[in-house]
Tab-separated table of N, CA, C and O in Angstrom:
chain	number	residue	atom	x	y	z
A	219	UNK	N	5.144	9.311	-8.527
A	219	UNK	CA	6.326	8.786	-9.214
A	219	UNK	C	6.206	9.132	-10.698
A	219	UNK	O	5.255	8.597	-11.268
A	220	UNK	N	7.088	10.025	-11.520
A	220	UNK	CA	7.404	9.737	-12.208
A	220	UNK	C	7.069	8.993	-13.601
A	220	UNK	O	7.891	8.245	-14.132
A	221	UNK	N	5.706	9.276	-14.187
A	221	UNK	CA	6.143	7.847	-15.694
A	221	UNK	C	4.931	6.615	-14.907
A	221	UNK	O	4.328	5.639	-15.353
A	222	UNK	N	4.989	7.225	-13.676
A	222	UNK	CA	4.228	5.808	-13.607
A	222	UNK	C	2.834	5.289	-14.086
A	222	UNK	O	2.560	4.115	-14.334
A	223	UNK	N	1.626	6.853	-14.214
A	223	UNK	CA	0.603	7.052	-14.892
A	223	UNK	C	0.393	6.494	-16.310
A	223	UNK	O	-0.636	5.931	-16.684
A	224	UNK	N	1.524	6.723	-17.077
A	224	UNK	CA	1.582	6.628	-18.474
A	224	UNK	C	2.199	5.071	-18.704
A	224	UNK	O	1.861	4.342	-19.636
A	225	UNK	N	3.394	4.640	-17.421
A	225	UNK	CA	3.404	3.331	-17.810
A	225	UNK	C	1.514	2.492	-17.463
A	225	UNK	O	0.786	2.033	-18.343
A	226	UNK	N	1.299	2.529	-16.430
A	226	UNK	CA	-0.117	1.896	-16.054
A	226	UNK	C	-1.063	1.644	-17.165
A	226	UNK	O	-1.844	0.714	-17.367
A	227	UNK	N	-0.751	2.850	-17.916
A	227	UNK	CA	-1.673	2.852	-19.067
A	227	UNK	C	-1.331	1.877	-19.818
A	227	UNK	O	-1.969	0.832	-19.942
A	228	UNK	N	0.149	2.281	-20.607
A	228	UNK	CA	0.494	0.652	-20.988
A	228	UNK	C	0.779	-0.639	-20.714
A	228	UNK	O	0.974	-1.378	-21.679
A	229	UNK	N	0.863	-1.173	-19.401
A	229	UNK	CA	-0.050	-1.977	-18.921
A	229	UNK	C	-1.014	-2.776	-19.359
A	229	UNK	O	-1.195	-3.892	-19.845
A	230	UNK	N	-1.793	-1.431	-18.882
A	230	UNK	CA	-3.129	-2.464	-18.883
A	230	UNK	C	-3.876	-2.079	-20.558
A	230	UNK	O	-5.055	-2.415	-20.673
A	231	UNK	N	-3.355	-1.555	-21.515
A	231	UNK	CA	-3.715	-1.781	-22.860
A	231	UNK	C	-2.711	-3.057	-23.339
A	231	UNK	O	-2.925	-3.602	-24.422
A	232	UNK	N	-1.729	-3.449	-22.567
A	232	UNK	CA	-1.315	-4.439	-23.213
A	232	UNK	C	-1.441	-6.315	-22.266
A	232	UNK	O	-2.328	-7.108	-21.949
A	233	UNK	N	-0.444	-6.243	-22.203
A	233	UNK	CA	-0.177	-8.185	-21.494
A	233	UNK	C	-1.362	-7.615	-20.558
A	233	UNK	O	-2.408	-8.240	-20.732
A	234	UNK	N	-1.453	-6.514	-19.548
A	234	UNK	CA	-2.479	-6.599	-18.213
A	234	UNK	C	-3.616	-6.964	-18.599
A	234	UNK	O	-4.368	-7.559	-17.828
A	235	UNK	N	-3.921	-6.710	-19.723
A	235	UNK	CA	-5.552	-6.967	-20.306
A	235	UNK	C	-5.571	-8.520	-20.273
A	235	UNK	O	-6.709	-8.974	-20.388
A	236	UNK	N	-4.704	-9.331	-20.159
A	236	UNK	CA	-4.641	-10.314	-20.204
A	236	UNK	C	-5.023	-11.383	-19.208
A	236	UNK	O	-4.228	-11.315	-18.270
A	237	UNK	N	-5.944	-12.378	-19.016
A	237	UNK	CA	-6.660	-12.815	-17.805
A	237	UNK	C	-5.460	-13.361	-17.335
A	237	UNK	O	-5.417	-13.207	-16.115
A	238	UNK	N	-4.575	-13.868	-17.719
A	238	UNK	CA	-3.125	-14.483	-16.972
A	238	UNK	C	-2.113	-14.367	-17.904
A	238	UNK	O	-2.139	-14.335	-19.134
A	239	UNK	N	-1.172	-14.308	-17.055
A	239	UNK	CA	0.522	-13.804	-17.737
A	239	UNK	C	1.300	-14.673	-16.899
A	239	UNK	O	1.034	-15.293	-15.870
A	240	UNK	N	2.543	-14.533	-17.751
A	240	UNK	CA	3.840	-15.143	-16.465
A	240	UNK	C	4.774	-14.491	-16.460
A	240	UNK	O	5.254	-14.232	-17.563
A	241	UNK	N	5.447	-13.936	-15.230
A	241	UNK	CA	6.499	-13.208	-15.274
A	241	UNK	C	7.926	-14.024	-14.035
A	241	UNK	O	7.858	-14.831	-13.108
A	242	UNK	N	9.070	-13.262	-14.691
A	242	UNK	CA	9.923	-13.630	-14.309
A	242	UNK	C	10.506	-12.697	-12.919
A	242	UNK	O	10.344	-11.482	-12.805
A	243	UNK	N	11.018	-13.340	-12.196
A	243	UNK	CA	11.358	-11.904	-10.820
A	243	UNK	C	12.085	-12.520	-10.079
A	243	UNK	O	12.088	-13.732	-9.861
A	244	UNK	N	12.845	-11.585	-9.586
A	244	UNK	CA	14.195	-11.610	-8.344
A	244	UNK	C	14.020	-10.600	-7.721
A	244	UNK	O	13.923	-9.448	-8.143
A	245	UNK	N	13.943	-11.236	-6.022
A	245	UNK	CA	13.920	-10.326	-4.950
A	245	UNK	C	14.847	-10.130	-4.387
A	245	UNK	O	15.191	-11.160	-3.807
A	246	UNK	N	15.845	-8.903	-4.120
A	246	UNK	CA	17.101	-9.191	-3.922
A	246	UNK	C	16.496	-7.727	-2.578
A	246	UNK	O	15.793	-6.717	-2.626
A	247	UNK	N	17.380	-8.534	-1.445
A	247	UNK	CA	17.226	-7.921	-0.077
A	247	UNK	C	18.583	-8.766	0.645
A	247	UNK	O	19.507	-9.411	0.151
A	248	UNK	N	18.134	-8.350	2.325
A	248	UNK	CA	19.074	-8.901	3.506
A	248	UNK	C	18.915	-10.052	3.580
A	248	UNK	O	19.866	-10.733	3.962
A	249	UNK	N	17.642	-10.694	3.238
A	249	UNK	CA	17.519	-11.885	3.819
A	249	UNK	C	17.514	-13.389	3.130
A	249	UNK	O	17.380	-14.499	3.646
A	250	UNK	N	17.666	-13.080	2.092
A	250	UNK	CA	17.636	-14.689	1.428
A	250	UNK	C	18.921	-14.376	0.387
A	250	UNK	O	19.656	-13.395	0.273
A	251	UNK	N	18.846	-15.791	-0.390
A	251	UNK	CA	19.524	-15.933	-1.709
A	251	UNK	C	19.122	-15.460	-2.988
A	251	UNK	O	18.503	-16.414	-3.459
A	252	UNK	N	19.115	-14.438	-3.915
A	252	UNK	CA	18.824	-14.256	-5.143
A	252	UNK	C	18.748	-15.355	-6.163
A	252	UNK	O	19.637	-15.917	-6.804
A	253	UNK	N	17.665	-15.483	-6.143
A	253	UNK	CA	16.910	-16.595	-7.315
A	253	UNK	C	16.103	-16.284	-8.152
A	253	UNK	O	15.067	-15.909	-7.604
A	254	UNK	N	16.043	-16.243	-9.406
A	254	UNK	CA	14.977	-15.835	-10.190
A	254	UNK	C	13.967	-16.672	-10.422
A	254	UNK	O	14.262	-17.840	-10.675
A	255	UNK	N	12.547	-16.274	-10.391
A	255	UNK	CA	11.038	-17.112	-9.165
A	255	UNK	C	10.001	-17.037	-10.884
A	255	UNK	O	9.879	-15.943	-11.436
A	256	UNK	N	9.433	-18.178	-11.444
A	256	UNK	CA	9.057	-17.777	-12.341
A	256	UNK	C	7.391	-18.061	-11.782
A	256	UNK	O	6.999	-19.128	-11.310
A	257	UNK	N	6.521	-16.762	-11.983
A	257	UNK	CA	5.634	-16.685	-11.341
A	257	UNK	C	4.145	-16.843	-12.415
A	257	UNK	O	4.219	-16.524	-13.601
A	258	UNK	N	3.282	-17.194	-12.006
A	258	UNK	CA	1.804	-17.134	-12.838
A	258	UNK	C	1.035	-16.507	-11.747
A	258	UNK	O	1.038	-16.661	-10.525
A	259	UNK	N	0.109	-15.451	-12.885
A	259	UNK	CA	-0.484	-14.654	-12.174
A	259	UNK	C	-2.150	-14.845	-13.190
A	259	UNK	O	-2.379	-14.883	-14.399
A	260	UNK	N	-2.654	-14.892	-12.478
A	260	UNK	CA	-4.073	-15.068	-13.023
A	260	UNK	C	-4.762	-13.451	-11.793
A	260	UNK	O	-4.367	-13.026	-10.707
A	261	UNK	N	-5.802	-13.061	-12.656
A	261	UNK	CA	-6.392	-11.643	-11.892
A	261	UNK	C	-6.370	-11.200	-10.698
A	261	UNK	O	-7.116	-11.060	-9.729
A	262	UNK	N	-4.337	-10.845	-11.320
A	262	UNK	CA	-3.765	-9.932	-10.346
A	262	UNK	C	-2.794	-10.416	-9.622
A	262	UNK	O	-1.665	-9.973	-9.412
A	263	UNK	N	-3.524	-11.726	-9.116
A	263	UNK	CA	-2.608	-12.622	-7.986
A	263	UNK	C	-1.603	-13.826	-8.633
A	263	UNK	O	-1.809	-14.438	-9.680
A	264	UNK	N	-0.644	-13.961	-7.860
A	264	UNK	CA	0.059	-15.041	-7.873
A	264	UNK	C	-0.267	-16.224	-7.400
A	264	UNK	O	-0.461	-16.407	-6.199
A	265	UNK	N	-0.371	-17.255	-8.390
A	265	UNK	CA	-0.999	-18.279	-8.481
A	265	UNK	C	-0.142	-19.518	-8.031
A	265	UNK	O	-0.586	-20.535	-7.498
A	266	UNK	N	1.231	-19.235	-8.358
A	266	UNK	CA	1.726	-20.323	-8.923
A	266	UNK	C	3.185	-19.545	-8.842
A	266	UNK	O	3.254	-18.516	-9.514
A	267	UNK	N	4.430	-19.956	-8.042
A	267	UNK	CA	5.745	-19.966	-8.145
A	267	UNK	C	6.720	-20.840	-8.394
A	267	UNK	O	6.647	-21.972	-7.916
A	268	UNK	N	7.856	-20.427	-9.233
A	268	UNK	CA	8.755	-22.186	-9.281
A	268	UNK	C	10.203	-21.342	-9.274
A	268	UNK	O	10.389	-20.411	-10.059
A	269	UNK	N	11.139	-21.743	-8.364
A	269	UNK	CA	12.167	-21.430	-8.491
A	269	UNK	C	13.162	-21.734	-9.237
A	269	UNK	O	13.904	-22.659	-8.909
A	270	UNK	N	13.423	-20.803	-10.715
A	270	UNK	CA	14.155	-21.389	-11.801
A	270	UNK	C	15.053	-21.933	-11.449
A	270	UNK	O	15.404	-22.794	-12.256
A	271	UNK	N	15.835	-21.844	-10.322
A	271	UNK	CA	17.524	-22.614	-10.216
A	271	UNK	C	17.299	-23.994	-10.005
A	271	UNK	O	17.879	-24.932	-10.553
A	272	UNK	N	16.036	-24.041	-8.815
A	272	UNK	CA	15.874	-25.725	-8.302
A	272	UNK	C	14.811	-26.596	-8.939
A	272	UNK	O	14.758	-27.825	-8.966
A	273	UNK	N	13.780	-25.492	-9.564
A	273	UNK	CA	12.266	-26.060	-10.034
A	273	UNK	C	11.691	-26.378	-8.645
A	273	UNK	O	10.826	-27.251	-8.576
A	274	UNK	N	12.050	-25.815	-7.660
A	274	UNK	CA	10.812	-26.112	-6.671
A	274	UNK	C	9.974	-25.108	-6.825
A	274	UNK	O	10.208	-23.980	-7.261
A	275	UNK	N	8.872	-25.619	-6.404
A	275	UNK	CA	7.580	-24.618	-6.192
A	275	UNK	C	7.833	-24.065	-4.599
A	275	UNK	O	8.237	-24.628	-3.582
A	276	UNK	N	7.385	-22.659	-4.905
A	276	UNK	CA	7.686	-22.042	-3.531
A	276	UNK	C	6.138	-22.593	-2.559
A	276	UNK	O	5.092	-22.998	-3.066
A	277	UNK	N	6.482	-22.419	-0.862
A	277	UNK	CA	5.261	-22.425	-0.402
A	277	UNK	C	4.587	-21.086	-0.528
A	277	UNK	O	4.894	-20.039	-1.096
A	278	UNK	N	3.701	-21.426	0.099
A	278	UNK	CA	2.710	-20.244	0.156
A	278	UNK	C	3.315	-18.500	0.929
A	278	UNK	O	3.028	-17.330	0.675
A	279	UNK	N	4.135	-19.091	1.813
A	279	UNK	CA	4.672	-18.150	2.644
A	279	UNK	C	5.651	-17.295	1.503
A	279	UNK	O	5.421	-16.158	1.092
A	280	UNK	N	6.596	-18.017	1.186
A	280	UNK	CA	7.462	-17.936	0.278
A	280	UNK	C	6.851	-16.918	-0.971
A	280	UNK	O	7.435	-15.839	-1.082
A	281	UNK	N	5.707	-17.194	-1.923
A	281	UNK	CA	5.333	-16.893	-2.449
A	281	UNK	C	4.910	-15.207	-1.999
A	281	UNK	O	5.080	-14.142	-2.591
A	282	UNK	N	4.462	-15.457	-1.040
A	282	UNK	CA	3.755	-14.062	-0.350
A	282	UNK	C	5.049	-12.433	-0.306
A	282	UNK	O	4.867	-11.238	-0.078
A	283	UNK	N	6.401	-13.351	-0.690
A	283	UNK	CA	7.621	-12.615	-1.195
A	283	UNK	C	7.358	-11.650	-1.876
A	283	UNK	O	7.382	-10.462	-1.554
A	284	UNK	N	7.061	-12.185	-2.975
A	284	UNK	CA	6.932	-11.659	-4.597
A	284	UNK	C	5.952	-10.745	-4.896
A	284	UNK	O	5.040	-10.448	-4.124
A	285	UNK	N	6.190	-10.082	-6.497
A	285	UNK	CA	4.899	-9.100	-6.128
A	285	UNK	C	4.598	-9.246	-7.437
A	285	UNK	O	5.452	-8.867	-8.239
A	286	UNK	N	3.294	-9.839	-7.966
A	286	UNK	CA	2.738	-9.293	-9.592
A	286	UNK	C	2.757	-7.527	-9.852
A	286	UNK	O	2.934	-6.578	-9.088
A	287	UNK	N	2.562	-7.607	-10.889
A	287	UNK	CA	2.880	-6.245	-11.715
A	287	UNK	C	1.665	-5.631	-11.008
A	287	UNK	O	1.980	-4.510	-10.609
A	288	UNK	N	0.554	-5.899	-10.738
A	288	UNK	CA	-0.357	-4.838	-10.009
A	288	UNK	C	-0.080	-4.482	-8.772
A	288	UNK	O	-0.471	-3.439	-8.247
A	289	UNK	N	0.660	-5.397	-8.215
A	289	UNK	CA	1.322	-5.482	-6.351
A	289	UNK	C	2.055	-4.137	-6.423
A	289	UNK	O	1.921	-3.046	-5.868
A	290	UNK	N	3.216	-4.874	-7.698
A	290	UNK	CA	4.348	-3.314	-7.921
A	290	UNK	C	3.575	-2.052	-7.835
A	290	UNK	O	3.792	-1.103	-7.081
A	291	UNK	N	2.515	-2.201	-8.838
A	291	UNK	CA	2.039	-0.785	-8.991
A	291	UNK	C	1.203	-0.110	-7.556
A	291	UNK	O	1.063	1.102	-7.393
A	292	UNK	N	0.756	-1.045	-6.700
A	292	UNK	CA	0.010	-0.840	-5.331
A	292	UNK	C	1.389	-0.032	-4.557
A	292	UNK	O	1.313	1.038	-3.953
A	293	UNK	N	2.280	-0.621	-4.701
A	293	UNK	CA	3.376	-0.791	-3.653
A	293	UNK	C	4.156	0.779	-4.238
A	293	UNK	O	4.748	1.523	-3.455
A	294	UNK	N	4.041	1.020	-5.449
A	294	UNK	CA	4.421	2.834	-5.701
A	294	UNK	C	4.074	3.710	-4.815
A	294	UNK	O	4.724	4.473	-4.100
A	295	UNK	N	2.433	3.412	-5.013
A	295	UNK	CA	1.644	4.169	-3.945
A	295	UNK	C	1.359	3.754	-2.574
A	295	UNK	O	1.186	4.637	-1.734
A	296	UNK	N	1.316	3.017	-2.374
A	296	UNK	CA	1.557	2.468	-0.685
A	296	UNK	C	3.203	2.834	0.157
A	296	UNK	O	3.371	2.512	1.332
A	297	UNK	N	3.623	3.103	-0.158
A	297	UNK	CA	4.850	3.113	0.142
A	297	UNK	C	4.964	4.257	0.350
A	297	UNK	O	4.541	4.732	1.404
A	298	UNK	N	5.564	5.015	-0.588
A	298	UNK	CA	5.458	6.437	0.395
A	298	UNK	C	4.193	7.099	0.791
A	298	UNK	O	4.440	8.107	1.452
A	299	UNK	N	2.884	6.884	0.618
A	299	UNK	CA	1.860	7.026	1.470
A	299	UNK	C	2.120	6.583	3.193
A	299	UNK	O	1.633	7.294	4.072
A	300	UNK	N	2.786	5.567	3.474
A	300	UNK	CA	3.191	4.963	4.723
A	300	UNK	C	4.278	5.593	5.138
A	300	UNK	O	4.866	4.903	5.971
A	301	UNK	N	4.912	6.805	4.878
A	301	UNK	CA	6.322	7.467	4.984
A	301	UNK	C	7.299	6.620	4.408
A	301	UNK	O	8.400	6.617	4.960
A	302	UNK	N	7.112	5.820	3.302
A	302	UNK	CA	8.715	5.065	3.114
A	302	UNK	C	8.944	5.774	1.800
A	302	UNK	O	8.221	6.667	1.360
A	303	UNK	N	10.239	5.185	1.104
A	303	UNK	CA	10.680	5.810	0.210
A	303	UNK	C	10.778	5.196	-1.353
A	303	UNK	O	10.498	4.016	-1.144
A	304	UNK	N	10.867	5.242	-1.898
A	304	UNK	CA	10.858	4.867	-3.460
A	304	UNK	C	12.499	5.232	-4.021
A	304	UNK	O	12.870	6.240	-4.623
A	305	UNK	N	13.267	4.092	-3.610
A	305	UNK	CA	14.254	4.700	-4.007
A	305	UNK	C	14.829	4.757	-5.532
A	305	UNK	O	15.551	5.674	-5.925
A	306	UNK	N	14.317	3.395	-6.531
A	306	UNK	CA	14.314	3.442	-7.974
A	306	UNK	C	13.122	2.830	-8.133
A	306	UNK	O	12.555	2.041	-7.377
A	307	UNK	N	12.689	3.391	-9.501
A	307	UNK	CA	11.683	2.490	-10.364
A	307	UNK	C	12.197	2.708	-11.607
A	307	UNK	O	12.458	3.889	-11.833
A	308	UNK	N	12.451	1.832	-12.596
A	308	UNK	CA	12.099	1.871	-14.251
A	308	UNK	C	11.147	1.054	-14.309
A	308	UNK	O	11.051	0.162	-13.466
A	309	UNK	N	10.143	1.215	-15.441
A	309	UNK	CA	9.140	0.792	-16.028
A	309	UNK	C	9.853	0.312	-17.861
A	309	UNK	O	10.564	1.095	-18.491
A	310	UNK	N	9.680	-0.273	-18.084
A	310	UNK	CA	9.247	-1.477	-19.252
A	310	UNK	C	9.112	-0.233	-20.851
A	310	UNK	O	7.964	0.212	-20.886
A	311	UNK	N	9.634	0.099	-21.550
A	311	UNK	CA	9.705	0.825	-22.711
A	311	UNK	C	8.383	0.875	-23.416
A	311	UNK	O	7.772	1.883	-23.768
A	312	UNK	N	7.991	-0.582	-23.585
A	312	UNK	CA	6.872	-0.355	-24.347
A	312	UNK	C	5.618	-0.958	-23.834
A	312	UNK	O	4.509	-0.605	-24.234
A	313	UNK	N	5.864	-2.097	-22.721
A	313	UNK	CA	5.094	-2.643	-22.334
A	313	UNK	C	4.937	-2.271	-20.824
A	313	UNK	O	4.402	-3.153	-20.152
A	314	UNK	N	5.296	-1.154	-20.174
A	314	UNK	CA	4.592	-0.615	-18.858
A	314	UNK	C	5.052	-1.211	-17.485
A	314	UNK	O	5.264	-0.382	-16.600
A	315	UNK	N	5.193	-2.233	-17.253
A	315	UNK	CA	5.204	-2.910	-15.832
A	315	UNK	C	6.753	-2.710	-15.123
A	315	UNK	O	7.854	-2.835	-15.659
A	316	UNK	N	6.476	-2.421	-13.987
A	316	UNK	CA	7.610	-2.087	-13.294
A	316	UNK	C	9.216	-3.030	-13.944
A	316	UNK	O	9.057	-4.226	-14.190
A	317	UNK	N	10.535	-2.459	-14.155
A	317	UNK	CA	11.310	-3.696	-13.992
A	317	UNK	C	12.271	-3.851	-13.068
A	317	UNK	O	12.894	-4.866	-12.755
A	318	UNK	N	12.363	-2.271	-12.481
A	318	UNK	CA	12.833	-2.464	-11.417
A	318	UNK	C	12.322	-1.508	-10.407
A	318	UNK	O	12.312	-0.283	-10.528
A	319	UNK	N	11.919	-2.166	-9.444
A	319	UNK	CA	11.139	-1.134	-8.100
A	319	UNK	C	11.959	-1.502	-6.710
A	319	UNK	O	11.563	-2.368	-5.930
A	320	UNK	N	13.226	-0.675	-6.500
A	320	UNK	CA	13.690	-0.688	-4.862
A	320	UNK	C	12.547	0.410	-3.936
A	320	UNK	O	11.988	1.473	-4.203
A	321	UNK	N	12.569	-0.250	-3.082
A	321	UNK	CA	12.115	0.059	-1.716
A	321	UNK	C	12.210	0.243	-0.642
A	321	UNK	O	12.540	-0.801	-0.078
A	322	UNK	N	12.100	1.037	0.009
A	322	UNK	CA	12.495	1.648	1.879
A	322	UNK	C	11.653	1.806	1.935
A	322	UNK	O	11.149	2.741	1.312
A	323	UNK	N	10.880	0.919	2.793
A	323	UNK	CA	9.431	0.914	3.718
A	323	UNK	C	9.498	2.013	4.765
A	323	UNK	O	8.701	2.949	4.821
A	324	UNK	N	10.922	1.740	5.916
A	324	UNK	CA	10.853	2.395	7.234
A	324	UNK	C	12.205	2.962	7.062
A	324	UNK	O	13.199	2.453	7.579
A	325	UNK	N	12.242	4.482	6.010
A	325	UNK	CA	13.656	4.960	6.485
A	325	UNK	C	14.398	4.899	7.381
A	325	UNK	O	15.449	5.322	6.901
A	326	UNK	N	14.643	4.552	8.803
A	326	UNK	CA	15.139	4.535	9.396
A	326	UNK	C	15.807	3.529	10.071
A	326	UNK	O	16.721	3.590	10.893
A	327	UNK	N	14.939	2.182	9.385
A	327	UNK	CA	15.144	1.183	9.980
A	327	UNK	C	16.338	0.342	9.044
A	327	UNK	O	16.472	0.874	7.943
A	328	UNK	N	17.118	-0.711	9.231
A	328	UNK	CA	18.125	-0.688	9.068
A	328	UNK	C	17.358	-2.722	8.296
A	328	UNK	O	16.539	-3.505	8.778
A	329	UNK	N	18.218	-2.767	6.973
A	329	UNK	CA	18.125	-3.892	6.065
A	329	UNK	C	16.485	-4.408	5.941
A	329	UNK	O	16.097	-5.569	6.069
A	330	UNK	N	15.690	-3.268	5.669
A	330	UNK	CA	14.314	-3.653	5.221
A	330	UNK	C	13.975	-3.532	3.894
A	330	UNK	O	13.050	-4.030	3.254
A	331	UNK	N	15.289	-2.446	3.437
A	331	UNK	CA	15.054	-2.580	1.830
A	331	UNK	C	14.865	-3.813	1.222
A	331	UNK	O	15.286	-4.925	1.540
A	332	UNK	N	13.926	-3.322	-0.019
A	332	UNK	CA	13.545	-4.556	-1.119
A	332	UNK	C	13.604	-3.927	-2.558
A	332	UNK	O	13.143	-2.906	-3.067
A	333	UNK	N	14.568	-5.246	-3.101
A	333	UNK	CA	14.115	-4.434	-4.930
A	333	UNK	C	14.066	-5.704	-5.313
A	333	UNK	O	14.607	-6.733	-4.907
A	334	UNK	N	12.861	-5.294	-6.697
A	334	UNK	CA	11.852	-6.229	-6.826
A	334	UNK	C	12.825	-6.012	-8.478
A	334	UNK	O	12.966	-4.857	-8.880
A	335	UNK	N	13.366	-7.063	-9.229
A	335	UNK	CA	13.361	-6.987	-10.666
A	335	UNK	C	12.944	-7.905	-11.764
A	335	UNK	O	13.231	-9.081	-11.989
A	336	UNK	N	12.478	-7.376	-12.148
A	336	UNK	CA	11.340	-7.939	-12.965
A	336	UNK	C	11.721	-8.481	-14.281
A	336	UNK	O	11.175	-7.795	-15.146
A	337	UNK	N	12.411	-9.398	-14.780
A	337	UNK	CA	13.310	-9.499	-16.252
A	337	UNK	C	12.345	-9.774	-17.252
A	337	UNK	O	12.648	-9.209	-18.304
A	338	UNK	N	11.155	-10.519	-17.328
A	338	UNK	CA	10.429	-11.024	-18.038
A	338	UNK	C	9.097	-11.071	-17.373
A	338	UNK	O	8.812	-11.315	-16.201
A	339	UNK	N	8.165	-10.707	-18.646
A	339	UNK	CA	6.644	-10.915	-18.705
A	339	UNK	C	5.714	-11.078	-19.876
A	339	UNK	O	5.400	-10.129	-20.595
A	340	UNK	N	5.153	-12.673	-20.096
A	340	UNK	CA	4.747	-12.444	-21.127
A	340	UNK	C	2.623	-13.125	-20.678
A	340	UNK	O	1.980	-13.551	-19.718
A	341	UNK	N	2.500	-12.922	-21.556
A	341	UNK	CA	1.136	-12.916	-21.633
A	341	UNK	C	0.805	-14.848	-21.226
A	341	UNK	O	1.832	-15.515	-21.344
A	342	UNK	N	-0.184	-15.482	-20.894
A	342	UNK	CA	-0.483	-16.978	-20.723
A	342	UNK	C	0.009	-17.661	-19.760
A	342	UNK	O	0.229	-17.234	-18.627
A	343	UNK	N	0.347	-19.541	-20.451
A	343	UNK	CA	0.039	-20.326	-18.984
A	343	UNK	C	1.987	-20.434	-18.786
A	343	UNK	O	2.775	-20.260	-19.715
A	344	UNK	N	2.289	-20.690	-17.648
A	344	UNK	CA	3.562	-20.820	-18.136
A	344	UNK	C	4.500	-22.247	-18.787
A	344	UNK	O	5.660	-22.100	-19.173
């Protein structure tokens, strides 16, 4: 992909260097409601979800939705490694991390797309 080398880099010289961040994200697909999920990520993983519209905390399942900025960057390369497709990515101007990554896992298969957008990420607790 594209930019994605050079975003990684900035990355992880910037917020990634960071033992925890919080970012903001909407998973917009077939199957649910678009909500923007405000997430804490401590090394790597998602720690911690709250759904800005209701303030609930997601369960665990729920959570397993979403993807931290290293997921995104797994999921560049996992993805079409698995035959799927990459249908957009932009990356972040100055600060690197995906902001928007759509996805086709199984070209062929019908409402599996996922795009992941990413509005906000900043460094700490949230």
């Amino acid at each position: 992909v594209e930019g994605r080398r050079d975003a990684e880099r900035r990355w992880a010289a910037g917020i990634g260097a960071a033992p925890q961040y919080v970012m903001r994200q909407q998973r917009v697909c077939f199957c649910m409601q678009v909500d923007t999920v405000r997430l804490t990520v401590s090394g790597g993983r998602i720690t911690a979800a709250v759904n800005e519209r209701t303030g609930a905390a997601l369960s665990t399942e729920e959570r397993s939705w979403y993807r931290s900025v290293e997921q995104l960057f797994a999921t560049l390369a996992a993805v079409p490694a698995a035959g799927g497709r990459i249908q957009r990515v932009l990356f972040h101007p100055t600060e690197g991390y995906p902001t928007q990554l759509a996805v086709d896992p199984i070209p062929m298969a019908v409402d599996d797309e996922v795009d992941y957008r990413t509005v906000q990420v900043q460094r700490g607790t949230p």
